[in-house]
mmCIF file of C-alpha atoms and ligand atoms in Angstrom:
data_model
loop_
_atom_site.group_PDB
_atom_site.id
_atom_site.type_symbol
_atom_site.label_atom_id
_atom_site.label_comp_id
_atom_site.label_asym_id
_atom_site.label_seq_id
_atom_site.Cartn_x
_atom_site.Cartn_y
_atom_site.Cartn_z
ATOM 1 C CA GLU A 1 0.000 0.000 0.000
ATOM 2 C CA LYS A 2 3.009 2.297 0.370
ATOM 3 C CA ALA A 3 4.038 1.443 -3.186
ATOM 4 C CA GLY A 4 7.562 0.481 -2.156
ATOM 5 C CA PHE A 5 8.170 3.538 0.019
ATOM 6 C CA ASP A 6 8.882 3.261 3.751
ATOM 7 C CA HIS A 7 6.246 5.818 4.686
ATOM 8 C CA PHE A 8 3.056 7.268 3.273
ATOM 9 C CA MET A 9 4.581 10.728 3.477
ATOM 10 C CA MET A 10 7.389 9.805 1.064
ATOM 11 C CA LYS A 11 4.940 8.058 -1.250
ATOM 12 C CA GLU A 12 2.738 11.159 -1.237
ATOM 13 C CA ILE A 13 5.688 13.484 -1.859
ATOM 14 C CA HIS A 14 6.446 11.374 -4.941
ATOM 15 C CA GLU A 15 2.845 11.436 -6.074
ATOM 16 C CA GLN A 16 2.982 15.208 -6.530
ATOM 17 C CA PRO A 17 3.756 15.255 -10.252
ATOM 18 C CA LYS A 18 0.661 13.129 -10.826
ATOM 19 C CA ALA A 19 -1.414 15.246 -8.426
ATOM 20 C CA TYR A 20 -0.407 18.385 -10.383
ATOM 21 C CA ARG A 21 -1.347 16.760 -13.682
ATOM 22 C CA ASP A 22 -4.652 15.448 -12.384
ATOM 23 C CA THR A 23 -5.581 18.777 -10.799
ATOM 24 C CA MET A 24 -4.849 20.685 -14.022
ATOM 25 C CA GLY A 25 -6.367 17.863 -16.054
ATOM 26 C CA SER A 26 -9.259 18.928 -18.179
ATOM 27 C CA ARG A 27 -9.217 22.410 -16.684
ATOM 28 C CA ILE A 28 -6.877 23.681 -19.390
ATOM 29 C CA ASP A 29 -8.537 23.770 -22.793
ATOM 30 C CA ALA A 30 -7.069 22.096 -25.865
ATOM 31 C CA SER A 31 -5.581 25.338 -27.211
ATOM 32 C CA GLY A 32 -3.563 25.669 -23.988
ATOM 33 C CA ARG A 33 -4.551 29.325 -23.754
ATOM 34 C CA LYS A 34 -7.578 29.177 -21.477
ATOM 35 C CA VAL A 35 -8.653 27.789 -18.144
ATOM 36 C CA VAL A 36 -12.019 26.028 -18.082
ATOM 37 C CA LEU A 37 -13.706 25.634 -14.710
ATOM 38 C CA ASN A 38 -16.999 24.003 -15.583
ATOM 39 C CA GLU A 39 -17.679 23.155 -11.958
ATOM 40 C CA VAL A 40 -17.656 26.820 -10.931
ATOM 41 C CA LYS A 41 -21.151 28.162 -11.377
ATOM 42 C CA LEU A 42 -20.301 31.758 -10.462
ATOM 43 C CA THR A 43 -21.257 33.869 -13.466
ATOM 44 C CA ALA A 44 -19.060 36.519 -15.030
ATOM 45 C CA GLU A 45 -21.489 39.093 -13.701
ATOM 46 C CA GLN A 46 -21.224 37.752 -10.159
ATOM 47 C CA LEU A 47 -17.442 37.743 -10.409
ATOM 48 C CA ARG A 48 -17.429 41.355 -11.549
ATOM 49 C CA ASP A 49 -19.379 42.258 -8.411
ATOM 50 C CA VAL A 50 -16.794 40.679 -6.090
ATOM 51 C CA ASN A 51 -14.905 43.486 -4.385
ATOM 52 C CA GLN A 52 -12.968 41.476 -1.825
ATOM 53 C CA ILE A 53 -11.940 37.880 -1.288
ATOM 54 C CA HIS A 54 -11.391 36.159 2.062
ATOM 55 C CA ILE A 55 -9.406 32.940 2.084
ATOM 56 C CA VAL A 56 -9.996 30.912 5.224
ATOM 57 C CA ALA A 57 -8.322 27.657 6.288
ATOM 58 C CA CYS A 58 -6.198 25.936 8.945
ATOM 59 C CA GLY A 59 -2.593 24.758 9.078
ATOM 60 C CA THR A 60 -1.074 23.804 5.776
ATOM 61 C CA ALA A 61 -4.234 24.742 3.886
ATOM 62 C CA TYR A 62 -3.891 28.232 5.421
ATOM 63 C CA HIS A 63 -0.358 28.382 4.055
ATOM 64 C CA ALA A 64 -1.684 27.498 0.602
ATOM 65 C CA GLY A 65 -4.139 30.358 1.113
ATOM 66 C CA LEU A 66 -1.249 32.771 1.701
ATOM 67 C CA ILE A 67 0.063 31.863 -1.741
ATOM 68 C CA GLY A 68 -3.514 32.124 -3.047
ATOM 69 C CA LYS A 69 -3.638 35.730 -1.869
ATOM 70 C CA ASN A 70 -0.488 36.595 -3.805
ATOM 71 C CA VAL A 71 -1.711 34.785 -6.902
ATOM 72 C CA ILE A 72 -5.194 36.327 -6.978
ATOM 73 C CA GLU A 73 -4.037 39.835 -6.163
ATOM 74 C CA ARG A 74 -1.384 39.728 -8.866
ATOM 75 C CA LEU A 75 -3.535 38.140 -11.542
ATOM 76 C CA ALA A 76 -6.947 39.622 -10.827
ATOM 77 C CA ARG A 77 -6.173 42.773 -8.801
ATOM 78 C CA ILE A 78 -8.906 42.014 -6.239
ATOM 79 C CA PRO A 79 -7.969 42.631 -2.580
ATOM 80 C CA VAL A 80 -7.557 39.352 -0.714
ATOM 81 C CA GLU A 81 -7.219 38.608 2.989
ATOM 82 C CA THR A 82 -6.100 35.209 4.195
ATOM 83 C CA ASP A 83 -7.110 34.183 7.677
ATOM 84 C CA VAL A 84 -6.836 31.248 10.016
ATOM 85 C CA ALA A 85 -10.335 29.760 10.365
ATOM 86 C CA SER A 86 -10.312 29.666 14.189
ATOM 87 C CA GLU A 87 -9.547 33.412 14.205
ATOM 88 C CA TYR A 88 -11.789 34.445 11.338
ATOM 89 C CA ARG A 89 -14.963 32.926 12.723
ATOM 90 C CA TYR A 90 -14.731 34.798 16.019
ATOM 91 C CA ARG A 91 -13.484 38.200 14.919
ATOM 92 C CA SER A 92 -16.680 39.418 13.303
ATOM 93 C CA PRO A 93 -15.113 39.810 9.854
ATOM 94 C CA ILE A 94 -16.595 42.335 7.452
ATOM 95 C CA ILE A 95 -18.455 40.116 5.011
ATOM 96 C CA THR A 96 -20.944 41.416 2.461
ATOM 97 C CA LYS A 97 -22.750 39.914 -0.487
ATOM 98 C CA ASN A 98 -19.857 41.172 -2.613
ATOM 99 C CA THR A 99 -17.355 39.124 -0.647
ATOM 100 C CA LEU A 100 -16.197 35.838 -2.088
ATOM 101 C CA VAL A 101 -15.037 33.511 0.652
ATOM 102 C CA ILE A 102 -12.688 30.724 -0.381
ATOM 103 C CA VAL A 103 -12.336 27.915 2.143
ATOM 104 C CA VAL A 104 -9.456 25.513 1.683
ATOM 105 C CA SER A 105 -9.448 22.075 3.287
ATOM 106 C CA GLN A 106 -7.856 18.808 2.277
ATOM 107 C CA SER A 107 -10.305 16.717 4.295
ATOM 108 C CA GLY A 108 -13.284 19.027 3.971
ATOM 109 C CA GLU A 109 -14.138 18.140 7.570
ATOM 110 C CA THR A 110 -12.058 20.556 9.662
ATOM 111 C CA ALA A 111 -14.413 21.942 12.314
ATOM 112 C CA ASP A 112 -13.171 25.541 12.339
ATOM 113 C CA THR A 113 -13.068 25.766 8.555
ATOM 114 C CA LEU A 114 -16.600 24.437 8.313
ATOM 115 C CA ALA A 115 -17.786 26.901 10.957
ATOM 116 C CA ALA A 116 -16.115 29.768 9.066
ATOM 117 C CA LEU A 117 -17.887 28.646 5.885
ATOM 118 C CA ARG A 118 -21.237 28.746 7.701
ATOM 119 C CA GLU A 119 -20.458 32.161 9.164
ATOM 120 C CA ALA A 120 -19.646 33.464 5.674
ATOM 121 C CA LYS A 121 -22.887 32.110 4.253
ATOM 122 C CA ARG A 122 -24.913 33.538 7.128
ATOM 123 C CA ASN A 123 -23.526 36.920 6.181
ATOM 124 C CA GLY A 124 -24.576 36.572 2.569
ATOM 125 C CA ALA A 125 -21.199 35.787 0.996
ATOM 126 C CA ARG A 126 -20.763 33.286 -1.776
ATOM 127 C CA VAL A 127 -18.454 30.432 -0.798
ATOM 128 C CA LEU A 128 -16.024 28.586 -3.013
ATOM 129 C CA ALA A 129 -14.364 25.492 -1.552
ATOM 130 C CA ILE A 130 -11.026 24.029 -2.561
ATOM 131 C CA THR A 131 -11.014 20.507 -1.178
ATOM 132 C CA ASN A 132 -9.585 17.079 -1.828
ATOM 133 C CA VAL A 133 -12.638 15.115 -0.755
ATOM 134 C CA VAL A 134 -15.662 14.982 -3.020
ATOM 135 C CA GLY A 135 -18.793 14.795 -0.895
ATOM 136 C CA SER A 136 -17.103 16.134 2.273
ATOM 137 C CA SER A 137 -19.031 18.539 4.535
ATOM 138 C CA VAL A 138 -17.186 21.542 3.117
ATOM 139 C CA ALA A 139 -17.846 20.401 -0.447
ATOM 140 C CA ARG A 140 -21.540 19.863 0.276
ATOM 141 C CA GLU A 141 -22.125 23.205 1.946
ATOM 142 C CA ALA A 142 -20.129 25.473 -0.364
ATOM 143 C CA ASP A 143 -21.760 27.147 -3.378
ATOM 144 C CA ASP A 144 -18.925 26.144 -5.685
ATOM 145 C CA VAL A 145 -16.219 23.520 -5.374
ATOM 146 C CA ILE A 146 -12.853 23.088 -7.023
ATOM 147 C CA VAL A 147 -11.662 19.564 -6.261
ATOM 148 C CA THR A 148 -7.941 18.986 -5.949
ATOM 149 C CA TRP A 149 -7.319 15.608 -7.494
ATOM 150 C CA ALA A 150 -4.435 14.655 -5.204
ATOM 151 C CA GLY A 151 -5.940 11.302 -4.234
ATOM 152 C CA PRO A 152 -6.192 10.104 -0.625
ATOM 153 C CA GLU A 153 -3.588 11.622 1.702
ATOM 154 C CA ILE A 154 -2.790 9.315 4.613
ATOM 155 C CA ALA A 155 0.285 10.862 6.284
ATOM 156 C CA VAL A 156 -0.655 13.448 8.898
ATOM 157 C CA ALA A 157 1.856 15.850 7.368
ATOM 158 C CA SER A 158 0.197 17.300 4.306
ATOM 159 C CA THR A 159 2.270 17.390 1.123
ATOM 160 C CA LYS A 160 0.492 16.619 -2.139
ATOM 161 C CA ALA A 161 -2.723 18.200 -0.825
ATOM 162 C CA TYR A 162 -0.874 21.500 -0.290
ATOM 163 C CA THR A 163 0.737 21.553 -3.710
ATOM 164 C CA SER A 164 -2.479 20.655 -5.481
ATOM 165 C CA GLN A 165 -4.180 23.475 -3.581
ATOM 166 C CA LEU A 166 -1.541 25.737 -5.111
ATOM 167 C CA ILE A 167 -2.424 24.440 -8.569
ATOM 168 C CA ALA A 168 -6.103 25.115 -7.820
ATOM 169 C CA PHE A 169 -5.237 28.709 -6.861
ATOM 170 C CA TYR A 170 -3.204 29.214 -10.036
ATOM 171 C CA LEU A 171 -6.111 27.974 -12.118
ATOM 172 C CA PHE A 172 -8.675 30.049 -10.262
ATOM 173 C CA GLY A 173 -6.470 33.158 -10.423
ATOM 174 C CA LEU A 174 -6.114 32.721 -14.180
ATOM 175 C CA TYR A 175 -9.838 32.103 -14.509
ATOM 176 C CA LEU A 176 -10.539 35.376 -12.714
ATOM 177 C CA ALA A 177 -8.021 37.231 -14.868
ATOM 178 C CA GLN A 178 -9.539 35.787 -18.006
ATOM 179 C CA THR A 179 -13.106 36.611 -16.930
ATOM 180 C CA LEU A 180 -12.336 40.096 -15.637
ATOM 181 C CA GLY A 181 -9.870 40.966 -18.386
ATOM 182 C CA THR A 182 -7.125 41.898 -15.939
ATOM 183 C CA GLN A 183 -4.352 40.097 -17.884
ATOM 184 C CA ASP A 184 -3.887 39.787 -21.600
ATOM 185 C CA GLU A 185 -4.322 36.481 -23.376
ATOM 186 C CA ALA A 186 -0.654 36.071 -24.192
ATOM 187 C CA TYR A 187 0.352 36.334 -20.538
ATOM 188 C CA ILE A 188 -2.348 33.868 -19.497
ATOM 189 C CA ALA A 189 -1.043 31.420 -22.116
ATOM 190 C CA GLU A 190 2.508 31.937 -20.835
ATOM 191 C CA VAL A 191 1.470 31.096 -17.259
ATOM 192 C CA ILE A 192 -0.433 28.017 -18.468
ATOM 193 C CA ASP A 193 2.634 26.806 -20.384
ATOM 194 C CA ALA A 194 4.752 27.218 -17.262
ATOM 195 C CA ILE A 195 2.207 25.386 -15.077
ATOM 196 C CA LYS A 196 2.296 22.447 -17.492
ATOM 197 C CA LEU A 197 6.034 22.135 -16.954
ATOM 198 C CA LEU A 198 5.765 21.925 -13.158
ATOM 199 C CA PRO A 199 5.269 18.122 -12.868
ATOM 200 C CA GLU A 200 8.545 17.286 -14.615
ATOM 201 C CA GLN A 201 10.306 20.036 -12.684
ATOM 202 C CA VAL A 202 9.123 18.420 -9.434
ATOM 203 C CA GLU A 203 10.541 15.097 -10.703
ATOM 204 C CA TYR A 204 13.881 16.829 -11.135
ATOM 205 C CA ILE A 205 13.819 18.121 -7.558
ATOM 206 C CA LEU A 206 12.905 14.671 -6.236
ATOM 207 C CA GLY A 207 16.062 13.478 -7.939
ATOM 208 C CA GLN A 208 18.057 15.756 -5.590
ATOM 209 C CA ALA A 209 16.678 14.075 -2.447
ATOM 210 C CA GLU A 210 20.087 12.776 -1.377
ATOM 211 C CA ALA A 211 21.485 16.331 -1.112
ATOM 212 C CA VAL A 212 18.529 17.395 1.032
ATOM 213 C CA LYS A 213 18.974 14.315 3.211
ATOM 214 C CA GLN A 214 22.495 15.385 4.099
ATOM 215 C CA VAL A 215 21.304 18.809 5.206
ATOM 216 C CA ALA A 216 18.422 17.189 7.144
ATOM 217 C CA GLU A 217 20.796 14.938 9.046
ATOM 218 C CA GLN A 218 22.727 17.973 10.152
ATOM 219 C CA VAL A 219 19.567 19.904 11.003
ATOM 220 C CA ALA A 220 18.356 16.952 13.091
ATOM 221 C CA THR A 221 21.177 17.528 15.573
ATOM 222 C CA HIS A 222 19.844 21.014 16.431
ATOM 223 C CA GLU A 223 16.971 22.138 18.628
ATOM 224 C CA ASP A 224 16.244 25.469 16.955
ATOM 225 C CA LEU A 225 16.411 26.833 13.478
ATOM 226 C CA PHE A 226 15.017 29.469 11.171
ATOM 227 C CA PHE A 227 13.416 29.634 7.770
ATOM 228 C CA ILE A 228 13.630 32.966 5.980
ATOM 229 C CA GLY A 229 12.304 34.379 2.715
ATOM 230 C CA ARG A 230 10.514 37.346 1.203
ATOM 231 C CA GLY A 231 7.159 37.533 -0.538
ATOM 232 C CA MET A 232 5.922 34.138 -1.612
ATOM 233 C CA ASP A 233 9.164 32.628 -0.332
ATOM 234 C CA TYR A 234 8.073 33.766 3.127
ATOM 235 C CA ALA A 235 4.747 31.951 2.760
ATOM 236 C CA VAL A 236 6.638 28.811 1.700
ATOM 237 C CA ALA A 237 9.002 29.285 4.652
ATOM 238 C CA LEU A 238 5.998 29.164 6.992
ATOM 239 C CA GLU A 239 4.942 25.870 5.445
ATOM 240 C CA GLY A 240 8.483 24.437 5.619
ATOM 241 C CA SER A 241 8.699 25.390 9.283
ATOM 242 C CA LEU A 242 5.328 23.833 10.139
ATOM 243 C CA LYS A 243 6.258 20.622 8.338
ATOM 244 C CA LEU A 244 9.549 20.343 10.192
ATOM 245 C CA LYS A 245 7.998 21.045 13.617
ATOM 246 C CA GLU A 246 5.137 18.676 13.018
ATOM 247 C CA ILE A 247 7.158 15.554 12.314
ATOM 248 C CA SER A 248 10.697 16.165 13.578
ATOM 249 C CA TYR A 249 9.667 18.039 16.782
ATOM 250 C CA ILE A 250 12.521 20.470 16.183
ATOM 251 C CA HIS A 251 11.583 24.015 17.027
ATOM 252 C CA SER A 252 11.760 26.388 14.108
ATOM 253 C CA GLU A 253 10.456 29.769 13.138
ATOM 254 C CA ALA A 254 9.744 31.241 9.758
ATOM 255 C CA TYR A 255 10.603 34.877 9.346
ATOM 256 C CA ALA A 256 10.045 37.428 6.640
ATOM 257 C CA ALA A 257 13.704 38.048 5.810
ATOM 258 C CA GLY A 258 13.312 41.822 6.057
ATOM 259 C CA GLU A 259 12.000 41.481 9.624
ATOM 260 C CA LEU A 260 15.124 39.783 10.983
ATOM 261 C CA LYS A 261 16.756 42.951 12.116
ATOM 262 C CA HIS A 262 13.632 43.898 14.048
ATOM 263 C CA GLY A 263 14.341 41.307 16.686
ATOM 264 C CA THR A 264 15.117 37.789 15.563
ATOM 265 C CA LEU A 265 18.677 38.517 14.561
ATOM 266 C CA ALA A 266 19.427 38.492 18.304
ATOM 267 C CA LEU A 267 18.848 34.735 18.284
ATOM 268 C CA ILE A 268 21.303 33.952 15.526
ATOM 269 C CA GLU A 269 24.437 32.440 16.960
ATOM 270 C CA ASP A 270 27.251 30.248 15.828
ATOM 271 C CA GLY A 271 26.174 27.166 13.908
ATOM 272 C CA ILE A 272 22.419 27.743 13.985
ATOM 273 C CA PRO A 273 20.866 26.436 10.782
ATOM 274 C CA VAL A 274 18.982 28.915 8.600
ATOM 275 C CA ILE A 275 17.023 27.681 5.616
ATOM 276 C CA ALA A 276 16.888 30.580 3.185
ATOM 277 C CA LEU A 277 14.547 30.730 0.207
ATOM 278 C CA ALA A 278 15.646 33.098 -2.532
ATOM 279 C CA THR A 279 13.608 32.099 -5.563
ATOM 280 C CA GLN A 280 11.910 35.428 -6.301
ATOM 281 C CA HIS A 281 13.941 37.206 -8.959
ATOM 282 C CA ASP A 282 12.829 40.717 -7.989
ATOM 283 C CA LEU A 283 13.636 40.149 -4.334
ATOM 284 C CA PHE A 284 16.839 38.191 -4.843
ATOM 285 C CA GLU A 285 19.351 40.924 -3.975
ATOM 286 C CA LYS A 286 17.350 41.958 -0.919
ATOM 287 C CA THR A 287 17.192 38.383 0.353
ATOM 288 C CA VAL A 288 20.904 37.863 -0.268
ATOM 289 C CA SER A 289 21.650 40.862 1.913
ATOM 290 C CA ASN A 290 19.574 39.310 4.723
ATOM 291 C CA ILE A 291 21.427 36.039 4.238
ATOM 292 C CA LYS A 292 24.701 37.900 4.677
ATOM 293 C CA GLU A 293 23.395 39.306 7.973
ATOM 294 C CA VAL A 294 22.838 35.822 9.400
ATOM 295 C CA LYS A 295 26.064 34.456 7.894
ATOM 296 C CA ALA A 296 28.026 37.245 9.569
ATOM 297 C CA ARG A 297 26.666 35.982 12.901
ATOM 298 C CA GLY A 298 27.809 32.444 12.285
ATOM 299 C CA ALA A 299 24.652 30.799 10.898
ATOM 300 C CA TYR A 300 24.907 27.671 8.741
ATOM 301 C CA VAL A 301 22.830 28.595 5.704
ATOM 302 C CA PHE A 302 21.078 26.215 3.323
ATOM 303 C CA GLY A 303 19.887 28.297 0.382
ATOM 304 C CA ILE A 304 17.242 27.412 -2.173
ATOM 305 C CA HIS A 305 17.406 29.388 -5.400
ATOM 306 C CA SER A 306 16.144 29.319 -8.968
ATOM 307 C CA ALA A 307 18.318 28.071 -11.828
ATOM 308 C CA GLY A 308 20.403 30.900 -13.222
ATOM 309 C CA GLU A 309 20.772 32.650 -9.888
ATOM 310 C CA ASP A 310 23.686 30.674 -8.568
ATOM 311 C CA GLU A 311 25.448 33.731 -7.168
ATOM 312 C CA LEU A 312 23.757 32.549 -4.000
ATOM 313 C CA LYS A 313 26.425 29.841 -3.768
ATOM 314 C CA LYS A 314 28.935 32.504 -2.773
ATOM 315 C CA SER A 315 26.928 33.634 0.248
ATOM 316 C CA VAL A 316 25.766 30.345 1.761
ATOM 317 C CA ASP A 317 27.099 26.980 2.976
ATOM 318 C CA GLN A 318 24.979 24.716 0.825
ATOM 319 C CA THR A 319 22.533 25.330 -2.003
ATOM 320 C CA LEU A 320 19.788 23.556 -3.835
ATOM 321 C CA GLU A 321 18.664 24.751 -7.219
ATOM 322 C CA ILE A 322 15.078 24.578 -8.383
ATOM 323 C CA PRO A 323 14.318 24.634 -12.121
ATOM 324 C CA LYS A 324 13.441 27.925 -13.741
ATOM 325 C CA THR A 325 9.789 28.909 -13.758
ATOM 326 C CA LEU A 326 7.735 32.101 -13.443
ATOM 327 C CA PRO A 327 8.150 33.846 -10.060
ATOM 328 C CA LEU A 328 4.447 33.267 -9.358
ATOM 329 C CA LEU A 329 4.912 29.516 -9.618
ATOM 330 C CA THR A 330 8.084 28.925 -7.596
ATOM 331 C CA PRO A 331 6.168 27.830 -4.448
ATOM 332 C CA ALA A 332 4.979 24.714 -6.297
ATOM 333 C CA LEU A 333 8.664 23.757 -6.613
ATOM 334 C CA SER A 334 10.467 25.275 -3.627
ATOM 335 C CA VAL A 335 8.256 23.566 -1.063
ATOM 336 C CA VAL A 336 9.356 20.121 -2.263
ATOM 337 C CA PRO A 337 12.889 20.276 -0.792
ATOM 338 C CA LEU A 338 11.347 21.520 2.468
ATOM 339 C CA GLN A 339 9.016 18.509 2.577
ATOM 340 C CA LEU A 340 12.027 16.255 2.035
ATOM 341 C CA LEU A 341 13.967 18.122 4.709
ATOM 342 C CA ALA A 342 11.203 17.543 7.275
ATOM 343 C CA TYR A 343 10.885 13.896 6.256
ATOM 344 C CA TYR A 344 14.590 13.096 6.572
ATOM 345 C CA ALA A 345 14.959 15.082 9.816
ATOM 346 C CA SER A 346 12.064 13.142 11.324
ATOM 347 C CA LEU A 347 13.591 9.894 10.134
ATOM 348 C CA ALA A 348 17.006 10.808 11.534
ATOM 349 C CA ARG A 349 15.377 11.403 14.919
ATOM 350 C CA GLY A 350 13.637 8.061 14.841
ATOM 351 C CA ASN A 351 10.138 9.546 14.946
ATOM 352 C CA ASP A 352 6.939 8.060 13.626
ATOM 353 C CA VAL A 353 6.936 10.043 10.373
ATOM 354 C CA ASP A 354 3.360 9.316 9.320
ATOM 355 C CA LYS A 355 1.777 9.636 12.752
ATOM 356 C CA PRO A 356 3.391 12.445 14.737
ATOM 357 C CA ARG A 357 2.554 12.665 18.436
ATOM 358 C CA ASN A 358 -0.521 14.636 19.547
ATOM 359 C CA LEU A 359 -1.834 15.203 16.027
ATOM 360 C CA ALA A 360 -4.735 13.827 14.011
ATOM 361 C CA LYS A 361 -5.146 13.789 10.257
ATOM 362 C CA SER A 362 -8.509 15.426 10.367
ATOM 363 C CA VAL A 363 -9.323 17.902 13.133
ATOM 364 C CA THR A 364 -13.067 17.625 13.560
ATOM 365 C CA VAL A 365 -13.127 19.110 17.061
ATOM 366 C CA GLU A 366 -12.837 22.822 17.815
HETATM 367 O O1 LIG B 1 -8.052 18.850 6.159
HETATM 368 P P1 LIG B 1 -7.572 20.256 6.275
HETATM 369 O O2 LIG B 1 -6.858 20.746 5.063
HETATM 370 O O3 LIG B 1 -8.706 21.220 6.621
HETATM 371 O O4 LIG B 1 -6.575 20.276 7.481
HETATM 372 C C1 LIG B 1 -6.012 21.463 7.964
HETATM 373 C C2 LIG B 1 -4.849 21.200 8.888
HETATM 374 O O5 LIG B 1 -5.270 20.482 10.017
HETATM 375 C C3 LIG B 1 -3.693 20.457 8.213
HETATM 376 O O6 LIG B 1 -3.275 21.087 7.056
HETATM 377 C C4 LIG B 1 -2.497 20.319 9.164
HETATM 378 O O7 LIG B 1 -1.951 21.577 9.417
HETATM 379 C C5 LIG B 1 -1.460 19.361 8.556
HETATM 380 N N1 LIG B 1 -1.256 18.232 9.427
HETATM 381 C C6 LIG B 1 -0.124 19.996 8.296
HETATM 382 O O8 LIG B 1 0.742 19.118 7.676
#
């Protein structure tokens, strides 16, 4: 049942190329220039009336929602707020009939996410669900559903569900752009072409697992570490940090790289591992200068960068290159080494990778 892998998590990490393909599937039309979302019943007129979007979710799905915010704001120029469901439902959010609420949930059964969905509906918002389980509570109660075709996810640590949620956000962002006319056709086609390349690019990264394993074995000897990045790299850093904490029980924090000197830099001392994401071309120089700040204080830096930007090698101790893609799409690649890092660190510590202590796969209690 683990298809030759030692753990479900590793099997699911390797299923990502297929999950990407299945989630894009028939949602890209034959010309390759348009996204087709037949399951979304929202009309063009209703979409034009949307003046704000709230993305609501828990844990890893919340982290996918942080990327979703970036994607939708860039492609469709609609203001988006991403919130943790257990906060959103109690803070009396400003929801109107022109608010589109997007709930994201692998299981579709998370209690707080479901309650947030109900709160949104009570306030007259239209709700779109991104979920991996057809027929789940979230899928049944939402007005529209985009199913992520990742297949069953057994490991408590979410991997392929997260990345297929990213694919769903890319498709929905493009769909909005196409419907609202916020991006020209050529650009939409360019993004679609780049999305189609992601599965084989993930395969390439999986081929580098051994290099990540070496870093993980070193990381596993520490009790504290940091993940840093800017922009979407920061959102991916949050996910990498959660994954590592969840299964390796090593304490880590994700920081927006530009925030380091507002406090966290005080914690950087000799030998502390820092995982630095520098995949965003426009932010590259800025991130490199933050990396130099931690290096100067003795940190051991593992840097993840895009192909072609190997100047990073000069500033860090170890690097991993991800294949070249559009800046908007790098999260669908850069998270993969972080999943592997968490997996190998957990393994090195002798933990139960698939069933971490104190956690359940589906959190149906509040
Ligand atoms: O089923 P859901 O997507 O609603 O679950 C949300 C979180 O409980 C989940 O993503 C959790 O954070 C994962 N175990 C993280 O790997």
